[in-house]
Coordinates of C-alpha atoms and ligand atoms in Angstrom, one line a residue:
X1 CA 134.6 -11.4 25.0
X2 CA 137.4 -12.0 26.7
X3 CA 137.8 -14.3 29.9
X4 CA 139.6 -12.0 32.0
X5 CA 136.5 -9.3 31.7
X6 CA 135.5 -8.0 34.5
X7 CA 138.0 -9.8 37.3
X8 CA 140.2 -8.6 39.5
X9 CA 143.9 -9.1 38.5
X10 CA 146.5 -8.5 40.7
X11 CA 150.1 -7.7 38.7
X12 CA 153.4 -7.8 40.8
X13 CA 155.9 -6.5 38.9
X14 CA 159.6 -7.0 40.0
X15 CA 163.1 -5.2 39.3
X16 CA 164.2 -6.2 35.8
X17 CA 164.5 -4.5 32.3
X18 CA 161.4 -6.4 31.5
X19 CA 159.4 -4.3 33.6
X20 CA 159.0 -2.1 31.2
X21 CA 157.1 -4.9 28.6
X22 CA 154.8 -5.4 31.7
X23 CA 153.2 -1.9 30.7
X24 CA 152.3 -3.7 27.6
X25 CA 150.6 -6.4 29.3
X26 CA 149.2 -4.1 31.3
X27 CA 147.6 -1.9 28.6
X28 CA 146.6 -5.0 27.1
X29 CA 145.1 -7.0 30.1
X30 CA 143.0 -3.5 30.6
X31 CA 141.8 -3.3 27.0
X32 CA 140.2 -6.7 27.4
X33 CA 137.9 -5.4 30.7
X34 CA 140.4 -6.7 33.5
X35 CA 140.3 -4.7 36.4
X36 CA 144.3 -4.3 36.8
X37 CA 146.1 -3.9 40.4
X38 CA 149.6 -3.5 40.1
X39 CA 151.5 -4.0 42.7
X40 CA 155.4 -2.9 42.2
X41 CA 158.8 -4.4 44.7
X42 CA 161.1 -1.5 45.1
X43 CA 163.6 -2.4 42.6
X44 CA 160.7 -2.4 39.6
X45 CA 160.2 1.1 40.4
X46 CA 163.9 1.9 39.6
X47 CA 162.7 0.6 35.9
X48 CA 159.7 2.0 35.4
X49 CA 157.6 4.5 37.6
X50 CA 154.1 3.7 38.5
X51 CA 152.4 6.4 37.3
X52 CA 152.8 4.3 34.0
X53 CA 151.0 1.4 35.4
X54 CA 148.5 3.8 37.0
X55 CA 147.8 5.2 33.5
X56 CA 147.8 2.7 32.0
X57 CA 145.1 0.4 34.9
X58 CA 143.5 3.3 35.3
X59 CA 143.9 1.8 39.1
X60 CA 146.0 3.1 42.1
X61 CA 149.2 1.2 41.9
X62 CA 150.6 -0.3 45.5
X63 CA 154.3 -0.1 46.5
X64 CA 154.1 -0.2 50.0
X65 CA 152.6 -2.8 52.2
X66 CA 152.3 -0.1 54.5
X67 CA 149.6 2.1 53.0
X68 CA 146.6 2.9 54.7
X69 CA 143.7 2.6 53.1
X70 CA 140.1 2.8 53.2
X71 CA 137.9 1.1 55.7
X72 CA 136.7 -1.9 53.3
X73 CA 140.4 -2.4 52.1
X74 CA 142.4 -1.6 55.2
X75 CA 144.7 -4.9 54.6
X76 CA 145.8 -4.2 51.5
X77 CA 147.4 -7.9 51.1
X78 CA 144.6 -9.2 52.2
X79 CA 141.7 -7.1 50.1
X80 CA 144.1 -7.6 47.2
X81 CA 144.6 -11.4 47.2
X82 CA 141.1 -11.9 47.8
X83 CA 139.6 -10.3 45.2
X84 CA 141.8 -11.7 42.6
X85 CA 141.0 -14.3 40.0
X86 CA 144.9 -14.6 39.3
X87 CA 148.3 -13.2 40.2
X88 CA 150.4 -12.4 37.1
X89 CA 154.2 -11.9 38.1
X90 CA 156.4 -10.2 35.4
X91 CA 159.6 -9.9 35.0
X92 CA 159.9 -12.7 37.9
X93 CA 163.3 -12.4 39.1
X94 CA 165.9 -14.9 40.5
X95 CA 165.3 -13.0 43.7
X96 CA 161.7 -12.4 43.5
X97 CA 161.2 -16.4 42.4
X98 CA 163.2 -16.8 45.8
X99 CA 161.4 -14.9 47.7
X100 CA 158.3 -16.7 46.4
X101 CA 159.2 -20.0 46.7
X102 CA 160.4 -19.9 50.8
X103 CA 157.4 -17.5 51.2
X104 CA 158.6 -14.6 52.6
X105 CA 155.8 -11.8 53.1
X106 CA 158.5 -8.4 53.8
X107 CA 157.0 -6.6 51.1
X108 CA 153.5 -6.3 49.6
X109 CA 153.8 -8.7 46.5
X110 CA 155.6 -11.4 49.1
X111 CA 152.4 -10.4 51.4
X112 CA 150.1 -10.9 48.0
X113 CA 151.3 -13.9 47.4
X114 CA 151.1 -15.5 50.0
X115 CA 147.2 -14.8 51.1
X116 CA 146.7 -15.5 47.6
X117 CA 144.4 -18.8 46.5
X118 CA 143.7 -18.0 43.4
X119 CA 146.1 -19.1 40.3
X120 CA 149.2 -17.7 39.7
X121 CA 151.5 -17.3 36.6
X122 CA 155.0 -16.5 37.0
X123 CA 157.0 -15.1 34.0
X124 CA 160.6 -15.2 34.9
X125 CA 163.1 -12.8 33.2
X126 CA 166.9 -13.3 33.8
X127 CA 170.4 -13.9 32.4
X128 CA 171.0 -17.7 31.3
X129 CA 173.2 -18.2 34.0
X130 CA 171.1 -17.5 36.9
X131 CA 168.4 -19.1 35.0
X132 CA 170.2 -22.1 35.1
X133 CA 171.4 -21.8 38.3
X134 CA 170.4 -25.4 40.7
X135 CA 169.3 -22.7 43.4
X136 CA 167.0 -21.2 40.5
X137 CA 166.0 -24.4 39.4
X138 CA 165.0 -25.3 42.4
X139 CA 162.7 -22.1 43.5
X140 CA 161.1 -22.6 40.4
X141 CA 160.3 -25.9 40.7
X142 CA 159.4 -25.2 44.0
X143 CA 156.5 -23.1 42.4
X144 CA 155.5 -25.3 39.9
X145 CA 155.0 -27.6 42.5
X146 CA 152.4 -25.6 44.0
X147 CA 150.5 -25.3 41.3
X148 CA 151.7 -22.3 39.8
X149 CA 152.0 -22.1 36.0
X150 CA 155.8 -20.5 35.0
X151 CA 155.6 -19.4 31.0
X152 CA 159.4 -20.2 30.8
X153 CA 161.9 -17.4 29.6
X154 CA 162.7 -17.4 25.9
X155 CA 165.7 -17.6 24.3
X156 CA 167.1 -14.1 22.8
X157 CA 169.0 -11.1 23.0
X158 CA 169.3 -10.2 26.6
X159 CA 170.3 -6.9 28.3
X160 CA 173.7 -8.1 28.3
X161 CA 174.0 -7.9 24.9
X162 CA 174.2 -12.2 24.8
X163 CA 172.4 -14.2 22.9
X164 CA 170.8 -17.3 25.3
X165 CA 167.9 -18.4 27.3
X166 CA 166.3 -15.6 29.9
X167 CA 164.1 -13.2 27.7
X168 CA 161.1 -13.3 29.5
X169 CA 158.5 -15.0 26.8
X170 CA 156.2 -12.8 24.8
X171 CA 153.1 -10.9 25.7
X172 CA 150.6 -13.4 23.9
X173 CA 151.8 -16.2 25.9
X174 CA 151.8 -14.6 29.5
X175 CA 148.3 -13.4 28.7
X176 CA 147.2 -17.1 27.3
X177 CA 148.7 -18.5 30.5
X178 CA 146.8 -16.0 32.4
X179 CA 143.1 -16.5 30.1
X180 CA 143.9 -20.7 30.7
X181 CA 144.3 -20.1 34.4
X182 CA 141.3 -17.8 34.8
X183 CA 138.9 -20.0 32.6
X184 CA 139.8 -23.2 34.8
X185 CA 138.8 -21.3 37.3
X186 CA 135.5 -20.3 36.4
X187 CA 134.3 -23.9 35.6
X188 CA 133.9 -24.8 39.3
X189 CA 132.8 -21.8 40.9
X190 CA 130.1 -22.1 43.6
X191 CA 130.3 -25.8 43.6
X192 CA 131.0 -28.2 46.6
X193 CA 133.6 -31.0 46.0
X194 CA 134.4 -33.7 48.2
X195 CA 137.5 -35.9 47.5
X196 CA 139.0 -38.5 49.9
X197 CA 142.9 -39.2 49.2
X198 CA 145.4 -41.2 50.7
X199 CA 145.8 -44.7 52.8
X200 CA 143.5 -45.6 55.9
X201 CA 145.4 -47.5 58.8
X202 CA 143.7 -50.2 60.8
X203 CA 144.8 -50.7 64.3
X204 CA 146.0 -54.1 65.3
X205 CA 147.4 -52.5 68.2
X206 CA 148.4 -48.8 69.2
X207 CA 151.7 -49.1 67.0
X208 CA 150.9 -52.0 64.8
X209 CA 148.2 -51.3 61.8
X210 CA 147.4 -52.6 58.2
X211 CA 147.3 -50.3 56.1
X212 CA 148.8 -49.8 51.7
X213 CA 150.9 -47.7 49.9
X214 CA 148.7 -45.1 48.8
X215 CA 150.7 -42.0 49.4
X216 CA 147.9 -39.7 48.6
X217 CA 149.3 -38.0 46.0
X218 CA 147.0 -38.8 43.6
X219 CA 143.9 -37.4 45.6
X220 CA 146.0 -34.1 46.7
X221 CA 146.5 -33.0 43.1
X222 CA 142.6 -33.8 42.2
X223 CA 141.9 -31.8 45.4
X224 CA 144.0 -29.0 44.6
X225 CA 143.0 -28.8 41.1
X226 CA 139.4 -28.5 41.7
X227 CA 139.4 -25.8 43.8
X228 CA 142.1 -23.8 41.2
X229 CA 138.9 -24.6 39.4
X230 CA 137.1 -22.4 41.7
X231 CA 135.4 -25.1 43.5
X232 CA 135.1 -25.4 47.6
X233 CA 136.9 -28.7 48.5
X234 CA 136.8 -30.6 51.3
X235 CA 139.7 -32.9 51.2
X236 CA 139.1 -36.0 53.6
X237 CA 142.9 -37.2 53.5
X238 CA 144.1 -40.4 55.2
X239 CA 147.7 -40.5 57.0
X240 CA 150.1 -39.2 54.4
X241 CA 153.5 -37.0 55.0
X242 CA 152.4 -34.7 51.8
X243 CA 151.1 -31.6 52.5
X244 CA 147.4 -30.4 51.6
X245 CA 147.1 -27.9 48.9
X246 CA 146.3 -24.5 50.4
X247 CA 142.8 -23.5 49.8
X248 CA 141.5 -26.8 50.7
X249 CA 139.6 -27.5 53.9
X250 CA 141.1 -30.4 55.2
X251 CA 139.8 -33.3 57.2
X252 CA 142.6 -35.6 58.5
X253 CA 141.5 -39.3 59.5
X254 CA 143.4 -42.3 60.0
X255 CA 140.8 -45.8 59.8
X256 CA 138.4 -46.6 57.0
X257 CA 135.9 -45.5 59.8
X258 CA 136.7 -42.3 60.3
X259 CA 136.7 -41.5 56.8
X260 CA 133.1 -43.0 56.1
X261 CA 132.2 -40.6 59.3
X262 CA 133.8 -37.8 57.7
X263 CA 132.3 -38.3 54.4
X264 CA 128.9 -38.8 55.5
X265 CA 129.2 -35.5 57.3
X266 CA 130.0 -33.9 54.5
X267 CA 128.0 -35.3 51.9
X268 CA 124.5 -33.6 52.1
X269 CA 125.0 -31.3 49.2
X270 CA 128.1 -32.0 47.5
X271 CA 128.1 -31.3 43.6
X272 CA 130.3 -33.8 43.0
X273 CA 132.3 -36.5 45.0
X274 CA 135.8 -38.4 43.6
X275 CA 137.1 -41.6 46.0
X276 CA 140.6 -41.7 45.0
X277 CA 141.6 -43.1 47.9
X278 CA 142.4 -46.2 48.6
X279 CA 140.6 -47.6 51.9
X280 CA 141.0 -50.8 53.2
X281 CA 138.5 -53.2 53.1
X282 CA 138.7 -55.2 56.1
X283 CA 140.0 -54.0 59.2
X284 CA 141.4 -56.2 62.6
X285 CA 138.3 -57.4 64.6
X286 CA 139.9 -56.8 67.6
X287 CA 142.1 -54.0 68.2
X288 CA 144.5 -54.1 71.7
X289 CA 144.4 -50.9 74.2
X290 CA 147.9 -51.9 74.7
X291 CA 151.1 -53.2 72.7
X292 CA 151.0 -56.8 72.3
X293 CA 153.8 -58.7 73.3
X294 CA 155.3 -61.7 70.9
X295 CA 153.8 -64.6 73.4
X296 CA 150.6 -63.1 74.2
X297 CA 148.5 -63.7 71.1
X298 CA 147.1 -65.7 68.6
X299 CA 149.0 -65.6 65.5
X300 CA 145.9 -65.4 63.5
X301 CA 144.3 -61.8 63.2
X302 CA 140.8 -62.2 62.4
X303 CA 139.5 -59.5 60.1
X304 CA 136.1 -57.6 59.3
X305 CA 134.4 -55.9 56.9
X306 CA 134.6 -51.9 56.8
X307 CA 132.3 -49.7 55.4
X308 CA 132.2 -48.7 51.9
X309 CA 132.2 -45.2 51.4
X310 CA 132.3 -45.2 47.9
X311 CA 129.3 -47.8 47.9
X312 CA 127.2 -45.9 50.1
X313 CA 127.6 -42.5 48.8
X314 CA 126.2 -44.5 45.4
X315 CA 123.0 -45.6 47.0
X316 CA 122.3 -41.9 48.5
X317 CA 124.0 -40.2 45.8
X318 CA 121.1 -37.9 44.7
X319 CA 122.2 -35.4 42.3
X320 CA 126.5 -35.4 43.1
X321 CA 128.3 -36.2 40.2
X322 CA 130.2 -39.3 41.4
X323 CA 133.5 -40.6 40.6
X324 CA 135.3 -43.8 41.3
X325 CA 138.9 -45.4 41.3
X326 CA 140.0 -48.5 40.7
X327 CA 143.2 -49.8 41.1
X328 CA 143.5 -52.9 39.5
X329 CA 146.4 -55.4 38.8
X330 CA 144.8 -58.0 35.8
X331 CA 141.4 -58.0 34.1
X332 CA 141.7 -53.7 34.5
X333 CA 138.5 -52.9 32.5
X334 CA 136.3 -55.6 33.7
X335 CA 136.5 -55.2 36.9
X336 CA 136.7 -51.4 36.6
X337 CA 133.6 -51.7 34.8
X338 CA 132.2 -53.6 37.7
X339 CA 132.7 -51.1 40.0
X340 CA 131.0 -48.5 37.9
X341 CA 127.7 -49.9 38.2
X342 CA 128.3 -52.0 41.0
X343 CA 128.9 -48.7 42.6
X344 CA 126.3 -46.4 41.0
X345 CA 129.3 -44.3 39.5
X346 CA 129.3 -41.0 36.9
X347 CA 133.0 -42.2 36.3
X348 CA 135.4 -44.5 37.2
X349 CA 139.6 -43.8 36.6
X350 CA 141.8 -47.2 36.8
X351 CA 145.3 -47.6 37.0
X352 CA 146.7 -50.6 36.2
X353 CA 148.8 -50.5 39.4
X354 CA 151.0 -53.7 38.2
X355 CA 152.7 -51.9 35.5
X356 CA 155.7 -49.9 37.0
X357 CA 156.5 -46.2 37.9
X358 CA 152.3 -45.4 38.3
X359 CA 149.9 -46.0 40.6
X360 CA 150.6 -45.7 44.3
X361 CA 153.7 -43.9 45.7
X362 CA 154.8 -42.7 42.3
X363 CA 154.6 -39.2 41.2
X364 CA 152.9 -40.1 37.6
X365 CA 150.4 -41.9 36.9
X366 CA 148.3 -43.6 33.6
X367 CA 144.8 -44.3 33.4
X368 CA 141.7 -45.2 31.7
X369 CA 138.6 -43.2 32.2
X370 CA 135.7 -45.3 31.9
X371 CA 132.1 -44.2 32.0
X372 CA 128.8 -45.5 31.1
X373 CA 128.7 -44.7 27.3
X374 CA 132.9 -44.3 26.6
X375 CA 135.8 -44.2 27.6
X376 CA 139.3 -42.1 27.3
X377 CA 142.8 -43.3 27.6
X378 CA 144.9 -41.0 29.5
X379 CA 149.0 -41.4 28.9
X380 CA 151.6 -41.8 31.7
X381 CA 152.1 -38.0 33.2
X382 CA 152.1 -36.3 36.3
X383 CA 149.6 -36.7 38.6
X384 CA 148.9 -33.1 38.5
X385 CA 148.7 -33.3 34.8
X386 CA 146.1 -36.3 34.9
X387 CA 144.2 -34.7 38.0
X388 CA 143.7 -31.9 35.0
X389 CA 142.5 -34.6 32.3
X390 CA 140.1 -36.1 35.2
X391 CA 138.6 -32.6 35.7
X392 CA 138.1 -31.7 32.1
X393 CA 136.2 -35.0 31.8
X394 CA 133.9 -34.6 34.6
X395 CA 133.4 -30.8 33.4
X396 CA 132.4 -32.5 29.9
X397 CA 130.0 -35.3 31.3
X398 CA 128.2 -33.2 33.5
X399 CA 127.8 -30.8 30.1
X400 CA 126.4 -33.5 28.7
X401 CA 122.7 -34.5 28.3
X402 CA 121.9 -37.5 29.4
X403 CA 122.8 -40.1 26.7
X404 CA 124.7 -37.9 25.2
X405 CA 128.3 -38.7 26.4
Ligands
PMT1 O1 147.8 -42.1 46.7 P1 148.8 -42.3 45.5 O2 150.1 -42.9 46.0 O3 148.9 -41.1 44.6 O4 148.2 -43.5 44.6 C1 147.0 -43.3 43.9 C2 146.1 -44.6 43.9 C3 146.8 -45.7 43.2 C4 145.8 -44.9 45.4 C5 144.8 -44.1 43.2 O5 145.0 -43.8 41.9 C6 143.7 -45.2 43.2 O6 143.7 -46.1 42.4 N1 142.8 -45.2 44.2 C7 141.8 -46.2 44.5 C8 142.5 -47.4 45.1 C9 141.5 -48.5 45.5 O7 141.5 -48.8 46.7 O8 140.7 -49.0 44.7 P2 139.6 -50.1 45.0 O9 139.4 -50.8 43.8 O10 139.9 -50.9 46.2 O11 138.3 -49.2 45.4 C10 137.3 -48.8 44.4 C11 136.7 -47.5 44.8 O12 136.0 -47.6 46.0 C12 137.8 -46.4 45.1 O13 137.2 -45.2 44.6 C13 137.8 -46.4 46.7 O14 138.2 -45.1 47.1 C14 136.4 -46.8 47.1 N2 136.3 -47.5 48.3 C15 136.9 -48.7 48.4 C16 136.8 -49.4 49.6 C17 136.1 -48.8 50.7 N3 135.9 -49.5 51.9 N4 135.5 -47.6 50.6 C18 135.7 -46.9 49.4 O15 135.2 -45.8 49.3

């Protein structure tokens, strides 16, 4: 059976030729037990007209984001986004993709999108040029940054009668996009995850603070990817300039402190818990009310111990799944090893943070997963792409019975 039976899809088809192999995908999408919504921009309908869609979904199809509707759907954009296990958008145009990426909400699909959490796949459709376009480029990597998966155009024989890159790519993979995105998001559903990200800062004095280089990148992209898993997240996230993923709650905090408060809070519960951030261990044991001038102190700053929230969790952990980092400059597997039972831990992820272009600030990242009875080498990619590899590890270890990993 397929993985798209029984869910809620939501289909926003846009103004190109290709609308009219979105009826395919359509047909096909419904033939494998999806419950279709199509939602069509103006320009689409001058390609195809929705009673096809409606045919073939056997649903109403939506053009308007002014429709009114019955009491348990009255916001469409709103009913429609949050029943939906994905968002399929085919032909994505250069327009559309636009539209998309600065998140303008003037017509229903832009309204879709937006109140949308679930996954989304984009499948653009347009002539080489504009594919290639930097302003294209841009919008699309614009989505991809946000976690949406684009099944790139194909090369062909476009409407133009040219050969060259802009076919939008072929049924089979839209709908394998669409069955990879939905299963992910099945394998978290109804769990509680808790992941702490980012840097802490401790206060010297109020604009004076120790603090690291984490930029919390790292812990974003776990967060993010667990709940595109389907999982509630509760991101505790340390001062950082990146934005939180949308569908996360967030929990901003500055000092080791706080985020031990903040953790502890949240922990009664949890399913499963992943420290990827890195908190300082020691923090100034006194902190000024005021700015301190050059004459008026003691060049020594005397330090103390914070709390280990990592450490702690381990010793109450009860039945969340925990998991550890390590970032580690010499002796990486030892002391990563260390930490695993020192720490009580399910799993622990190292990065060898000496070796460059990884590790903290850098937008990939290489590790080695280590756990009680193995371990897995992961190779340098994006920190999305090894949030992904983390995930699918935990998913397998927590499959496993015990002893059996
Ligand atoms: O944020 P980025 O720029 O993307 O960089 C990612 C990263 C390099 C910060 C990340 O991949 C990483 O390695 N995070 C852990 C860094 C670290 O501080 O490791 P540690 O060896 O000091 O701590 C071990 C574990 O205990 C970590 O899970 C840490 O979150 C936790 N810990 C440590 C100290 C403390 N007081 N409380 C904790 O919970």
């Amino acid at each position: 059976m397929s993985v798209l039976a029984g869910r809620s899809l939501v289909v926003g088809v846009c103004g190109g030729i290709a609308a009219y192999k979105v009826a395919g995908i359509v047909s096909t999408l419904a033939q494998r037990g999806a419950d279709v919504h199509v939602v069509m921009t103006e320009a689409a309908q001058r390609f195809v007209a929705p009673l096809t869609f409606h045919a073939l979904s056997a649903n109403r199809v939506h053009t308007s984001l002014w429709e009114m509707r019955a009491r348990e759907d009255h916001v469409l954009h709103i009913a429609l986004a949050h029943r939906a296990a994905a968002l399929l958008i085919a032909p994505a145009t250069a327009d559309a993709i636009a539209k998309l990426a600065h998140g303008y909400a003037e017509d229903l699909l832009g309204a879709v999108a937006l109140a949308a959490t679930c996954p989304a796949v984009v499948a653009p459709a347009m002539n080489t040029s504009m594919w290639e376009h930097p302003a294209v480029r841009a919008n699309v990597a614009a989505l991809r940054a946000r976690g949406w998966t684009i099944v790139d155009p194909e090369s062909g024989f476009l409407a133009e009668r040219q050969q060259g890159v802009g076919r939008m790519a072929a049924e089979e993979r839209i709908i394998g996009a669409l069955e990879e995105a939905v299963a992910r998001t099945r394998e978290l559903e109804g769990q509680r995850v808790i992941v702490t990200a980012g840097p802490t800062r401790e206060a010297i004095d109020p604009v004076r603070f120790i603090s690291n280089a984490s930029s919390g990148a790292m812990g974003i992209e776990l967060a993010r990817e667990a709940a595109l898993r389907g999982a509630q997240v509760d991101l505790v996230l340390g001062p950082t300039h990146l934005e939180p993923p949308h569908g996360v709650r967030t929990h901003r905090v500055e000092s080791a402190r706080e985020m031990h408060e903040g953790v502890m809070a949240l922990r009664e519960g949890a399913d499963a818990f992943v420290a990827s951030a890195a908190v300082a261990d020691w923090r100034p044991a006194v902190a000024y009310d005021q700015k301190v001038k050059k004459g008026d102190v003691d060049p020594v700053i005397r330090l103390e111990r914070n709390p280990d929230v990592l450490a702690e969790f381990g010793r109450r952990k009860g039945t969340t799944f925990l998991v550890g980092f390590a970032a580690e400059t010499q002796d990486v597997e030892r002391h990563a090893r260390e930490k695993l039972i020192g720490k009580a831990l399910d799993l622990i992820c190292v990065n060898d943070v000496s070796r460059p272009g990884i590790g903290f600030a850098s937008s990939e990242n290489e590790m080695l997963l280590i756990w009680r009875d193995g371990s897995e080498a992961l190779p340098r990619a994006s920190k999305r792409e090894i949030a992904a590899r983390i995930w699918d590890r935990v998913a397998v270890l927590r499959a496993a019975p015990k002893g059996e990993s």
